[in-house]
Amino acid sequence: MASKAIFSTLRRSLTKPNRAVSRRHHLSTSSAATASEPYAGDEHAIVMKGVRISGRPLYLDMQSTTPLDPRVFDAMNASSIYDYGNPHSRTHLYGWEAENAVEVARIQVAKLIGASPKEIVFLSGATEANNTVVKGVMHFYKDKKRHVITTQTEHKCVLDSCRHLQQEGFEVTYLPVRTDGLVDLEMLREAIRPDTGLVSVMAVNNEIGVVQPMEEIGRICKEHKVPFHTDAAQAIGKIPVDVEKWNVSFMSMSGHKIYGPKGIGAMYVRRRPRVRLEPLMNGGGQERGLRSGTLATQQVVGFGVACELAMKEMEYDEKWIKRLQERLLNGVREKLDGVVVNGSLESRYAGNLNLSFAYVEGESLLMGLKEVAVSSGSACTSASLEPSYVLRALGVDEDMAHTSIRFGIGRFTTEEEIDKAVELTVKQVEKLREMSPLYEMVKEGIDIKNIQWSQH
Amino acid sequence: MVDKGQVISLCRFLLRAGRQYPDYNIREYAKRRTLDGFRMNKNLTDHSKVEDAYAEGKKQLEVVERVVKVYLAYPPKTKNIMELKLQ
């Protein structure tokens, strides 16, 4: 017994890695990037997927999803306990109470966008809403309308639905965008044909944060009498949205982008003038026949409360987020050069800041920023190694597109977090640039684009 | 009729309740939002508006006290980096 203990301690001491050795040679920039000094309280360290972080990272990824607001959580709890009836049951109190809760939520959502409650359809999220509108409208009018117009920077679900339509025989025009991310209105006007069935332009882009000129696009669509669909998942509760001013016929909304629950969304379908669409989910005819299926009452209630809160707090949040965005941008620009903001800085939602750092390798930058939860490219495209298609559509160079980072600021972000994020980013970028031979050449004044690389 | 003492004690109750949130971001937001909320309504003179604001504050206090109990029932297992840095 004792000899076993002796041998095991001996083995452990002999095979313990020498700390000094692990810091000396770093064969790649990425491993150098991840080596960092441990914090004093390292007992709390989290080890996951081969990465060791000393605590929960600061959350700066508000565009992919947002934390649940405690007031929304409170409303959902009460609803989960008591509103368990099926809102479509007409015969007993449980159904009536659940239906009341759903109708209250419907009014709250409708007020946020300036619509009537009868025009709101609840479904499982903005992706389902986008699919239903794009496919449903074109399938309904498939005899007369065979053309769809959308942009190159749309969300993946819209682009994928359009690709599905192309396979069915429809024609799709993907409008290019300018270098600041905005749609060219003249190109849109020229692209509209007599058989155009739908124009789909997202209000606020999830990757670069630019706000499209919605009123002008709505006016063009009204002139040519083409239904206008917008994916407003990132826009509601953040910029003022009005379906009358924008003249939209369809709008997709998502719950988990406005501090509400995941798994719920809504679709606005205009009633005057009436636009028709074929439902994607067939069944008992719930939600005006456009989306059959029992509604998840507590999710709907949570979404409604989140919308009401967003309407009340929009001005206050906007001031706070604008302040933090300026702090972030100025903080980074003060200490680093070669920082490019992707997308127009004027026509932009303040909470989304997409920065590219020149002369830095993207993967290493992200791996070194493990204490800040940010994303590069959207969650949908981060699995592949290609740079995001949105940045490619903006005309950003490949190397700059690879080093893009999207900082998402939200209602709950604090000034200290922004300062820490600035500090970590600057430190990481400086460390990587120091190791980069390209940066040395740039500092000496050599123009990288005109170098003749010799063949080996 | 709501008097100054009641308003100040409501603010203090809200701040005290908000301090108990285990989550760093929500805790900081609760503090900031309470103070800013009371500051924004500082110069209200219309009695009915003051009553409305006070009632709203009382409702929020109930919500915070309820929610904090649930949040504390599931304590977090890891600390946020911002909390570690402050040590």
Tab-separated table of N, CA and C in Angstrom, chain A residues 118-270:
chain	number	residue	atom	x	y	z
A	118	LYS	N	-54.422	42.115	-34.983
A	118	LYS	CA	-54.925	41.049	-35.857
A	118	LYS	C	-53.908	40.680	-36.928
A	119	GLU	N	-52.851	41.509	-37.075
A	119	GLU	CA	-51.897	41.257	-38.142
A	119	GLU	C	-50.675	40.501	-37.660
A	120	ILE	N	-50.661	40.084	-36.387
A	120	ILE	CA	-49.477	39.416	-35.826
A	120	ILE	C	-49.729	37.920	-35.773
A	121	VAL	N	-48.754	37.145	-36.243
A	121	VAL	CA	-48.844	35.687	-36.216
A	121	VAL	C	-47.648	35.192	-35.415
A	122	PHE	N	-47.877	34.402	-34.373
A	122	PHE	CA	-46.753	33.908	-33.584
A	122	PHE	C	-46.237	32.624	-34.180
A	123	LEU	N	-44.916	32.489	-34.240
A	123	LEU	CA	-44.322	31.223	-34.656
A	123	LEU	C	-43.003	31.040	-33.926
A	124	SER	N	-42.155	30.129	-34.429
A	124	SER	CA	-41.043	29.723	-33.576
A	124	SER	C	-39.816	30.613	-33.681
A	125	GLY	N	-39.865	31.634	-34.516
A	125	GLY	CA	-38.668	32.468	-34.570
A	125	GLY	C	-38.597	33.178	-35.891
A	126	ALA	N	-37.581	34.023	-36.034
A	126	ALA	CA	-37.458	34.790	-37.266
A	126	ALA	C	-37.124	33.896	-38.442
A	127	THR	N	-36.386	32.800	-38.195
A	127	THR	CA	-36.058	31.905	-39.303
A	127	THR	C	-37.321	31.315	-39.898
A	128	GLU	N	-38.242	30.868	-39.019
A	128	GLU	CA	-39.486	30.299	-39.540
A	128	GLU	C	-40.301	31.376	-40.254
A	129	ALA	N	-40.286	32.585	-39.703
A	129	ALA	CA	-41.053	33.662	-40.332
A	129	ALA	C	-40.499	33.962	-41.717
A	130	ASN	N	-39.153	34.036	-41.824
A	130	ASN	CA	-38.546	34.309	-43.126
A	130	ASN	C	-38.895	33.226	-44.127
A	131	ASN	N	-38.784	31.975	-43.701
A	131	ASN	CA	-39.107	30.864	-44.591
A	131	ASN	C	-40.552	30.924	-45.043
A	132	THR	N	-41.460	31.167	-44.068
A	132	THR	CA	-42.890	31.188	-44.398
A	132	THR	C	-43.190	32.278	-45.414
A	133	VAL	N	-42.607	33.472	-45.185
A	133	VAL	CA	-42.945	34.569	-46.088
A	133	VAL	C	-42.368	34.325	-47.470
A	134	VAL	N	-41.060	34.047	-47.543
A	134	VAL	CA	-40.415	33.942	-48.851
A	134	VAL	C	-41.041	32.804	-49.655
A	135	LYS	N	-41.144	31.630	-49.039
A	135	LYS	CA	-41.700	30.516	-49.804
A	135	LYS	C	-43.204	30.644	-49.963
A	136	GLY	N	-43.876	31.086	-48.882
A	136	GLY	CA	-45.334	31.120	-48.921
A	136	GLY	C	-45.880	32.110	-49.930
A	137	VAL	N	-45.282	33.316	-49.989
A	137	VAL	CA	-45.780	34.325	-50.930
A	137	VAL	C	-45.566	33.858	-52.359
A	138	MET	N	-44.370	33.352	-52.640
A	138	MET	CA	-44.081	32.969	-54.022
A	138	MET	C	-44.902	31.751	-54.443
A	139	HIS	N	-45.122	30.817	-53.515
A	139	HIS	CA	-45.951	29.668	-53.883
A	139	HIS	C	-47.385	30.075	-54.126
A	140	PHE	N	-47.859	31.071	-53.375
A	140	PHE	CA	-49.251	31.488	-53.580
A	140	PHE	C	-49.440	32.136	-54.944
A	141	TYR	N	-48.475	33.013	-55.311
A	141	TYR	CA	-48.618	33.729	-56.579
A	141	TYR	C	-47.792	33.103	-57.683
A	142	LYS	N	-47.605	31.758	-57.630
A	142	LYS	CA	-46.631	31.180	-58.557
A	142	LYS	C	-47.053	31.238	-60.019
A	143	ASP	N	-48.340	31.447	-60.282
A	143	ASP	CA	-48.730	31.492	-61.697
A	143	ASP	C	-48.316	32.803	-62.340
A	144	LYS	N	-48.483	33.922	-61.562
A	144	LYS	CA	-48.229	35.206	-62.208
A	144	LYS	C	-46.853	35.770	-61.873
A	145	LYS	N	-46.341	35.497	-60.632
A	145	LYS	CA	-45.110	36.145	-60.207
A	145	LYS	C	-44.001	35.114	-60.077
A	146	ARG	N	-42.897	35.336	-60.829
A	146	ARG	CA	-41.830	34.351	-60.799
A	146	ARG	C	-40.503	34.929	-60.354
A	147	HIS	N	-40.482	36.158	-59.839
A	147	HIS	CA	-39.204	36.808	-59.589
A	147	HIS	C	-39.135	37.325	-58.158
A	148	VAL	N	-37.999	37.142	-57.510
A	148	VAL	CA	-37.797	37.643	-56.141
A	148	VAL	C	-36.550	38.521	-56.146
A	149	ILE	N	-36.593	39.606	-55.405
A	149	ILE	CA	-35.404	40.461	-55.275
A	149	ILE	C	-34.979	40.445	-53.817
A	150	THR	N	-33.694	40.213	-53.595
A	150	THR	CA	-33.180	40.294	-52.239
A	150	THR	C	-31.752	40.836	-52.310
A	151	THR	N	-31.092	40.971	-51.185
A	151	THR	CA	-29.741	41.542	-51.221
A	151	THR	C	-28.717	40.455	-50.901
A	152	GLN	N	-27.442	40.788	-51.127
A	152	GLN	CA	-26.411	39.782	-50.880
A	152	GLN	C	-26.062	39.674	-49.412
A	153	THR	N	-26.537	40.646	-48.603
A	153	THR	CA	-26.154	40.620	-47.193
A	153	THR	C	-27.269	40.108	-46.295
A	154	GLU	N	-28.276	39.470	-46.874
A	154	GLU	CA	-29.372	38.968	-46.053
A	154	GLU	C	-28.915	37.856	-45.123
A	155	HIS	N	-29.787	37.529	-44.188
A	155	HIS	CA	-29.533	36.418	-43.279
A	155	HIS	C	-29.566	35.122	-44.066
A	156	LYS	N	-28.809	34.139	-43.570
A	156	LYS	CA	-28.689	32.874	-44.291
A	156	LYS	C	-30.043	32.214	-44.594
A	157	CYS	N	-31.012	32.371	-43.686
A	157	CYS	CA	-32.294	31.680	-43.919
A	157	CYS	C	-33.018	32.268	-45.120
A	158	VAL	N	-32.917	33.570	-45.333
A	158	VAL	CA	-33.556	34.170	-46.501
A	158	VAL	C	-32.843	33.713	-47.760
A	159	LEU	N	-31.507	33.746	-47.736
A	159	LEU	CA	-30.752	33.347	-48.922
A	159	LEU	C	-30.995	31.881	-49.257
A	160	ASP	N	-31.084	31.056	-48.226
A	160	ASP	CA	-31.300	29.637	-48.465
A	160	ASP	C	-32.704	29.381	-49.001
A	161	SER	N	-33.699	30.126	-48.488
A	161	SER	CA	-35.064	29.981	-49.015
A	161	SER	C	-35.098	30.398	-50.471
A	162	CYS	N	-34.362	31.459	-50.821
A	162	CYS	CA	-34.338	31.895	-52.223
A	162	CYS	C	-33.664	30.856	-53.096
A	163	ARG	N	-32.634	30.205	-52.563
A	163	ARG	CA	-31.963	29.166	-53.340
A	163	ARG	C	-32.935	28.010	-53.568
A	164	HIS	N	-33.724	27.679	-52.555
A	164	HIS	CA	-34.741	26.634	-52.682
A	164	HIS	C	-35.747	27.005	-53.762
A	165	LEU	N	-36.127	28.293	-53.793
A	165	LEU	CA	-37.063	28.735	-54.826
A	165	LEU	C	-36.431	28.634	-56.208
A	166	GLN	N	-35.127	28.941	-56.294
A	166	GLN	CA	-34.452	28.848	-57.586
A	166	GLN	C	-34.492	27.424	-58.100
A	167	GLN	N	-34.317	26.473	-57.170
A	167	GLN	CA	-34.366	25.074	-57.587
A	167	GLN	C	-35.753	24.699	-58.077
A	168	GLU	N	-36.768	25.403	-57.562
A	168	GLU	CA	-38.127	25.104	-58.023
A	168	GLU	C	-38.452	25.790	-59.335
A	169	GLY	N	-37.577	26.697	-59.781
A	169	GLY	CA	-37.803	27.334	-61.075
A	169	GLY	C	-38.071	28.816	-61.025
A	170	PHE	N	-38.061	29.418	-59.840
A	170	PHE	CA	-38.244	30.863	-59.770
A	170	PHE	C	-36.931	31.549	-60.090
A	171	GLU	N	-36.989	32.866	-60.369
A	171	GLU	CA	-35.756	33.614	-60.601
A	171	GLU	C	-35.509	34.549	-59.446
A	172	VAL	N	-34.265	34.647	-59.035
A	172	VAL	CA	-33.928	35.493	-57.897
A	172	VAL	C	-32.836	36.467	-58.293
A	173	THR	N	-33.003	37.732	-57.942
A	173	THR	CA	-31.948	38.721	-58.150
A	173	THR	C	-31.346	39.054	-56.796
A	174	TYR	N	-30.031	38.835	-56.658
A	174	TYR	CA	-29.357	39.192	-55.409
A	174	TYR	C	-28.701	40.541	-55.621
A	175	LEU	N	-29.278	41.593	-55.072
A	175	LEU	CA	-28.741	42.926	-55.292
A	175	LEU	C	-27.413	43.094	-54.573
A	176	PRO	N	-26.402	43.634	-55.262
A	176	PRO	CA	-25.160	43.907	-54.542
A	176	PRO	C	-25.331	45.148	-53.659
A	177	VAL	N	-24.454	45.287	-52.663
A	177	VAL	CA	-24.519	46.457	-51.790
A	177	VAL	C	-23.283	47.301	-52.011
A	178	ARG	N	-23.360	48.559	-51.592
A	178	ARG	CA	-22.196	49.444	-51.709
A	178	ARG	C	-21.182	49.080	-50.627
A	179	THR	N	-20.041	49.755	-50.648
A	179	THR	CA	-19.014	49.402	-49.669
A	179	THR	C	-19.412	49.801	-48.252
A	180	ASP	N	-20.409	50.674	-48.118
A	180	ASP	CA	-20.822	50.978	-46.747
A	180	ASP	C	-21.972	50.086	-46.295
A	181	GLY	N	-22.342	49.113	-47.123
A	181	GLY	CA	-23.348	48.140	-46.711
A	181	GLY	C	-24.772	48.493	-47.088
A	182	LEU	N	-24.996	49.688	-47.625
A	182	LEU	CA	-26.364	50.085	-47.939
A	182	LEU	C	-26.725	49.672	-49.364
A	183	VAL	N	-28.013	49.406	-49.535
A	183	VAL	CA	-28.517	48.986	-50.850
A	183	VAL	C	-28.575	50.204	-51.778
A	184	ASP	N	-28.245	50.000	-53.040
A	184	ASP	CA	-28.313	51.094	-54.007
A	184	ASP	C	-29.744	51.170	-54.525
A	185	LEU	N	-30.421	52.292	-54.251
A	185	LEU	CA	-31.845	52.378	-54.574
A	185	LEU	C	-32.100	52.362	-56.072
A	186	GLU	N	-31.169	52.904	-56.865
A	186	GLU	CA	-31.369	52.890	-58.317
A	186	GLU	C	-31.337	51.480	-58.851
A	187	MET	N	-30.403	50.665	-58.311
A	187	MET	CA	-30.319	49.277	-58.764
A	187	MET	C	-31.589	48.518	-58.411
A	188	LEU	N	-32.141	48.839	-57.226
A	188	LEU	CA	-33.385	48.182	-56.824
A	188	LEU	C	-34.494	48.545	-57.789
A	189	ARG	N	-34.558	49.843	-58.122
A	189	ARG	CA	-35.623	50.296	-59.032
A	189	ARG	C	-35.513	49.605	-60.378
A	190	GLU	N	-34.256	49.473	-60.862
A	190	GLU	CA	-34.091	48.836	-62.171
A	190	GLU	C	-34.396	47.351	-62.124
A	191	ALA	N	-34.132	46.727	-60.956
A	191	ALA	CA	-34.298	45.272	-60.897
A	191	ALA	C	-35.751	44.843	-60.851
A	192	ILE	N	-36.644	45.752	-60.454
A	192	ILE	CA	-38.056	45.359	-60.331
A	192	ILE	C	-38.652	45.133	-61.717
A	193	ARG	N	-39.313	43.968	-61.882
A	193	ARG	CA	-39.917	43.622	-63.169
A	193	ARG	C	-41.418	43.473	-62.972
A	194	PRO	N	-42.185	43.366	-64.052
A	194	PRO	CA	-43.635	43.188	-63.872
A	194	PRO	C	-43.989	41.894	-63.129
A	195	ASP	N	-43.095	40.869	-63.213
A	195	ASP	CA	-43.455	39.622	-62.528
A	195	ASP	C	-42.698	39.455	-61.212
A	196	THR	N	-42.300	40.591	-60.583
A	196	THR	CA	-41.634	40.493	-59.282
A	196	THR	C	-42.676	40.265	-58.200
A	197	GLY	N	-42.481	39.184	-57.421
A	197	GLY	CA	-43.471	38.860	-56.415
A	197	GLY	C	-43.109	39.332	-55.018
A	198	LEU	N	-41.832	39.604	-54.738
A	198	LEU	CA	-41.424	39.948	-53.384
A	198	LEU	C	-40.083	40.664	-53.407
A	199	VAL	N	-39.955	41.678	-52.544
A	199	VAL	CA	-38.658	42.307	-52.315
A	199	VAL	C	-38.330	42.077	-50.851
A	200	SER	N	-37.162	41.522	-50.563
A	200	SER	CA	-36.834	41.225	-49.167
A	200	SER	C	-35.517	41.893	-48.803
A	201	VAL	N	-35.562	42.870	-47.903
A	201	VAL	CA	-34.348	43.579	-47.470
A	201	VAL	C	-34.389	43.640	-45.955
A	202	MET	N	-33.321	43.223	-45.288
A	202	MET	CA	-33.359	43.235	-43.836
A	202	MET	C	-33.111	44.639	-43.299
A	203	ALA	N	-33.773	44.967	-42.190
A	203	ALA	CA	-33.721	46.338	-41.690
A	203	ALA	C	-32.361	46.657	-41.073
A	204	VAL	N	-31.904	45.806	-40.158
A	204	VAL	CA	-30.602	46.012	-39.534
A	204	VAL	C	-29.823	44.737	-39.737
A	205	ASN	N	-28.643	44.841	-40.322
A	205	ASN	CA	-27.868	43.644	-40.605
A	205	ASN	C	-27.278	43.073	-39.320
A	206	ASN	N	-27.323	41.758	-39.186
A	206	ASN	CA	-26.851	41.175	-37.939
A	206	ASN	C	-25.342	41.150	-37.823
A	207	GLU	N	-24.615	41.193	-38.971
A	207	GLU	CA	-23.160	41.135	-38.872
A	207	GLU	C	-22.511	42.487	-38.810
A	208	ILE	N	-22.945	43.420	-39.637
A	208	ILE	CA	-22.257	44.708	-39.671
A	208	ILE	C	-23.079	45.825	-39.038
A	209	GLY	N	-24.360	45.592	-38.811
A	209	GLY	CA	-25.151	46.565	-38.069
A	209	GLY	C	-25.660	47.752	-38.843
A	210	VAL	N	-25.544	47.761	-40.171
A	210	VAL	CA	-26.017	48.938	-40.905
A	210	VAL	C	-27.536	48.904	-41.007
A	211	VAL	N	-28.119	50.091	-40.974
A	211	VAL	CA	-29.560	50.237	-41.080
A	211	VAL	C	-29.869	50.645	-42.512
A	212	GLN	N	-30.665	49.858	-43.193
A	212	GLN	CA	-30.988	50.158	-44.588
A	212	GLN	C	-31.993	51.301	-44.656
A	213	PRO	N	-32.041	52.036	-45.779
A	213	PRO	CA	-33.004	53.139	-45.933
A	213	PRO	C	-34.410	52.595	-46.159
A	214	MET	N	-35.069	52.181	-45.072
A	214	MET	CA	-36.326	51.435	-45.199
A	214	MET	C	-37.446	52.256	-45.824
A	215	GLU	N	-37.521	53.559	-45.453
A	215	GLU	CA	-38.641	54.349	-45.985
A	215	GLU	C	-38.547	54.488	-47.491
A	216	GLU	N	-37.325	54.716	-47.997
A	216	GLU	CA	-37.176	54.869	-49.442
A	216	GLU	C	-37.501	53.571	-50.168
A	217	ILE	N	-37.013	52.449	-49.605
A	217	ILE	CA	-37.281	51.165	-50.256
A	217	ILE	C	-38.786	50.893	-50.241
A	218	GLY	N	-39.435	51.222	-49.116
A	218	GLY	CA	-40.872	51.027	-49.034
A	218	GLY	C	-41.610	51.850	-50.071
A	219	ARG	N	-41.117	53.081	-50.282
A	219	ARG	CA	-41.768	53.944	-51.272
A	219	ARG	C	-41.629	53.359	-52.670
A	220	ILE	N	-40.434	52.867	-52.992
A	220	ILE	CA	-40.218	52.272	-54.316
A	220	ILE	C	-41.127	51.068	-54.498
A	221	CYS	N	-41.247	50.229	-53.466
A	221	CYS	CA	-42.081	49.036	-53.592
A	221	CYS	C	-43.546	49.408	-53.743
A	222	LYS	N	-43.964	50.498	-53.053
A	222	LYS	CA	-45.369	50.908	-53.158
A	222	LYS	C	-45.670	51.403	-54.568
A	223	GLU	N	-44.697	52.155	-55.145
A	223	GLU	CA	-44.887	52.655	-56.521
A	223	GLU	C	-45.138	51.516	-57.487
A	224	HIS	N	-44.289	50.474	-57.355
A	224	HIS	CA	-44.392	49.363	-58.302
A	224	HIS	C	-45.339	48.277	-57.843
A	225	LYS	N	-46.012	48.497	-56.689
A	225	LYS	CA	-46.987	47.558	-56.139
A	225	LYS	C	-46.397	46.171	-55.927
A	226	VAL	N	-45.187	46.125	-55.334
A	226	VAL	CA	-44.554	44.849	-55.028
A	226	VAL	C	-44.567	44.681	-53.512
A	227	PRO	N	-44.955	43.509	-52.986
A	227	PRO	CA	-44.919	43.331	-51.528
A	227	PRO	C	-43.498	43.441	-51.002
A	228	PHE	N	-43.360	44.086	-49.840
A	228	PHE	CA	-42.049	44.345	-49.263
A	228	PHE	C	-41.934	43.557	-47.967
A	229	HIS	N	-40.933	42.681	-47.896
A	229	HIS	CA	-40.715	41.908	-46.682
A	229	HIS	C	-39.422	42.372	-46.033
A	230	THR	N	-39.414	42.494	-44.714
A	230	THR	CA	-38.173	42.829	-44.050
A	230	THR	C	-37.937	41.910	-42.863
A	231	ASP	N	-36.692	41.517	-42.696
A	231	ASP	CA	-36.313	40.713	-41.542
A	231	ASP	C	-35.881	41.711	-40.473
A	232	ALA	N	-36.795	41.983	-39.539
A	232	ALA	CA	-36.505	43.018	-38.544
A	232	ALA	C	-36.085	42.422	-37.216
A	233	ALA	N	-35.519	41.223	-37.228
A	233	ALA	CA	-35.179	40.570	-35.958
A	233	ALA	C	-34.213	41.404	-35.134
A	234	GLN	N	-33.247	42.059	-35.802
A	234	GLN	CA	-32.272	42.853	-35.065
A	234	GLN	C	-32.742	44.286	-34.869
A	235	ALA	N	-33.877	44.636	-35.490
A	235	ALA	CA	-34.272	46.042	-35.497
A	235	ALA	C	-35.308	46.387	-34.440
A	236	ILE	N	-36.252	45.468	-34.154
A	236	ILE	CA	-37.333	45.851	-33.256
A	236	ILE	C	-36.791	46.082	-31.859
A	237	GLY	N	-37.344	47.083	-31.214
A	237	GLY	CA	-36.922	47.411	-29.866
A	237	GLY	C	-35.615	48.163	-29.830
A	238	LYS	N	-34.957	48.334	-30.973
A	238	LYS	CA	-33.666	49.018	-30.984
A	238	LYS	C	-33.720	50.301	-31.788
A	239	ILE	N	-34.351	50.252	-32.966
A	239	ILE	CA	-34.590	51.487	-33.709
A	239	ILE	C	-36.102	51.610	-33.841
A	240	PRO	N	-36.620	52.825	-34.008
A	240	PRO	CA	-38.075	52.955	-34.133
A	240	PRO	C	-38.563	52.265	-35.406
A	241	VAL	N	-39.527	51.359	-35.234
A	241	VAL	CA	-40.054	50.581	-36.352
A	241	VAL	C	-41.517	50.943	-36.536
A	242	ASP	N	-41.913	51.278	-37.734
A	242	ASP	CA	-43.311	51.600	-37.985
A	242	ASP	C	-43.699	51.006	-39.328
A	243	VAL	N	-44.628	50.053	-39.307
A	243	VAL	CA	-44.946	49.366	-40.565
A	243	VAL	C	-45.647	50.293	-41.554
A	244	GLU	N	-46.297	51.346	-41.063
A	244	GLU	CA	-46.939	52.271	-42.001
A	244	GLU	C	-45.912	53.143	-42.681
A	245	LYS	N	-44.974	53.664	-41.889
A	245	LYS	CA	-43.952	54.548	-42.479
A	245	LYS	C	-43.060	53.770	-43.435
A	246	TRP	N	-42.732	52.555	-43.065
A	246	TRP	CA	-41.846	51.771	-43.905
A	246	TRP	C	-42.581	51.102	-45.051
A	247	ASN	N	-43.901	51.076	-44.978
A	247	ASN	CA	-44.723	50.439	-45.985
A	247	ASN	C	-44.353	48.973	-46.218
A	248	VAL	N	-44.165	48.225	-45.120
A	248	VAL	CA	-43.839	46.812	-45.287
A	248	VAL	C	-45.132	46.016	-45.317
A	249	SER	N	-45.087	44.923	-46.057
A	249	SER	CA	-46.220	44.004	-46.073
A	249	SER	C	-45.970	42.812	-45.150
A	250	PHE	N	-44.706	42.486	-44.930
A	250	PHE	CA	-44.367	41.362	-44.056
A	250	PHE	C	-43.168	41.746	-43.213
A	251	MET	N	-43.164	41.276	-41.974
A	251	MET	CA	-42.006	41.551	-41.124
A	251	MET	C	-41.736	40.334	-40.252
A	252	SER	N	-40.460	39.983	-40.104
A	252	SER	CA	-40.099	38.853	-39.240
A	252	SER	C	-39.510	39.390	-37.957
A	253	MET	N	-39.950	38.822	-36.843
A	253	MET	CA	-39.446	39.278	-35.550
A	253	MET	C	-38.997	38.083	-34.731
A	254	SER	N	-38.034	38.327	-33.852
A	254	SER	CA	-37.491	37.230	-33.073
A	254	SER	C	-37.467	37.622	-31.605
A	255	GLY	N	-37.766	36.663	-30.730
A	255	GLY	CA	-37.848	36.996	-29.311
A	255	GLY	C	-36.507	37.114	-28.629
A	256	HIS	N	-35.556	36.243	-29.009
A	256	HIS	CA	-34.354	36.202	-28.193
A	256	HIS	C	-33.345	37.282	-28.551
A	257	LYS	N	-33.696	38.212	-29.453
A	257	LYS	CA	-32.781	39.312	-29.719
A	257	LYS	C	-33.150	40.542	-28.898
A	258	ILE	N	-34.324	40.510	-28.242
A	258	ILE	CA	-34.728	41.672	-27.445
A	258	ILE	C	-34.936	41.274	-25.997
A	259	TYR	N	-34.021	40.439	-25.485
A	259	TYR	CA	-34.038	40.054	-24.087
A	259	TYR	C	-35.282	39.247	-23.728
A	260	GLY	N	-35.783	38.490	-24.700
A	260	GLY	CA	-36.924	37.624	-24.475
A	260	GLY	C	-36.493	36.170	-24.583
A	261	PRO	N	-37.442	35.245	-24.545
A	261	PRO	CA	-37.080	33.835	-24.586
A	261	PRO	C	-36.734	33.381	-26.001
A	262	LYS	N	-36.020	32.252	-26.064
A	262	LYS	CA	-35.705	31.677	-27.367
A	262	LYS	C	-36.851	30.768	-27.778
A	263	GLY	N	-36.966	30.518	-29.065
A	263	GLY	CA	-37.990	29.603	-29.529
A	263	GLY	C	-39.316	30.275	-29.832
A	264	ILE	N	-39.332	31.618	-29.867
A	264	ILE	CA	-40.577	32.303	-30.206
A	264	ILE	C	-40.244	33.470	-31.101
A	265	GLY	N	-41.156	33.748	-32.005
A	265	GLY	CA	-40.978	34.883	-32.899
A	265	GLY	C	-42.346	35.261	-33.400
A	266	ALA	N	-42.386	36.267	-34.238
A	266	ALA	CA	-43.680	36.677	-34.773
A	266	ALA	C	-43.497	37.140	-36.197
A	267	MET	N	-44.615	37.120	-36.922
A	267	MET	CA	-44.605	37.527	-38.312
A	267	MET	C	-45.714	38.548	-38.454
A	268	TYR	N	-45.422	39.673	-39.078
A	268	TYR	CA	-46.458	40.669	-39.325
A	268	TYR	C	-46.925	40.471	-40.750
A	269	VAL	N	-48.232	40.294	-40.939
A	269	VAL	CA	-48.786	40.102	-42.280
A	269	VAL	C	-49.863	41.160	-42.475
A	270	ARG	N	-49.653	42.021	-43.429
A	270	ARG	CA	-50.529	43.177	-43.603
A	270	ARG	C	-51.930	42.774	-44.015
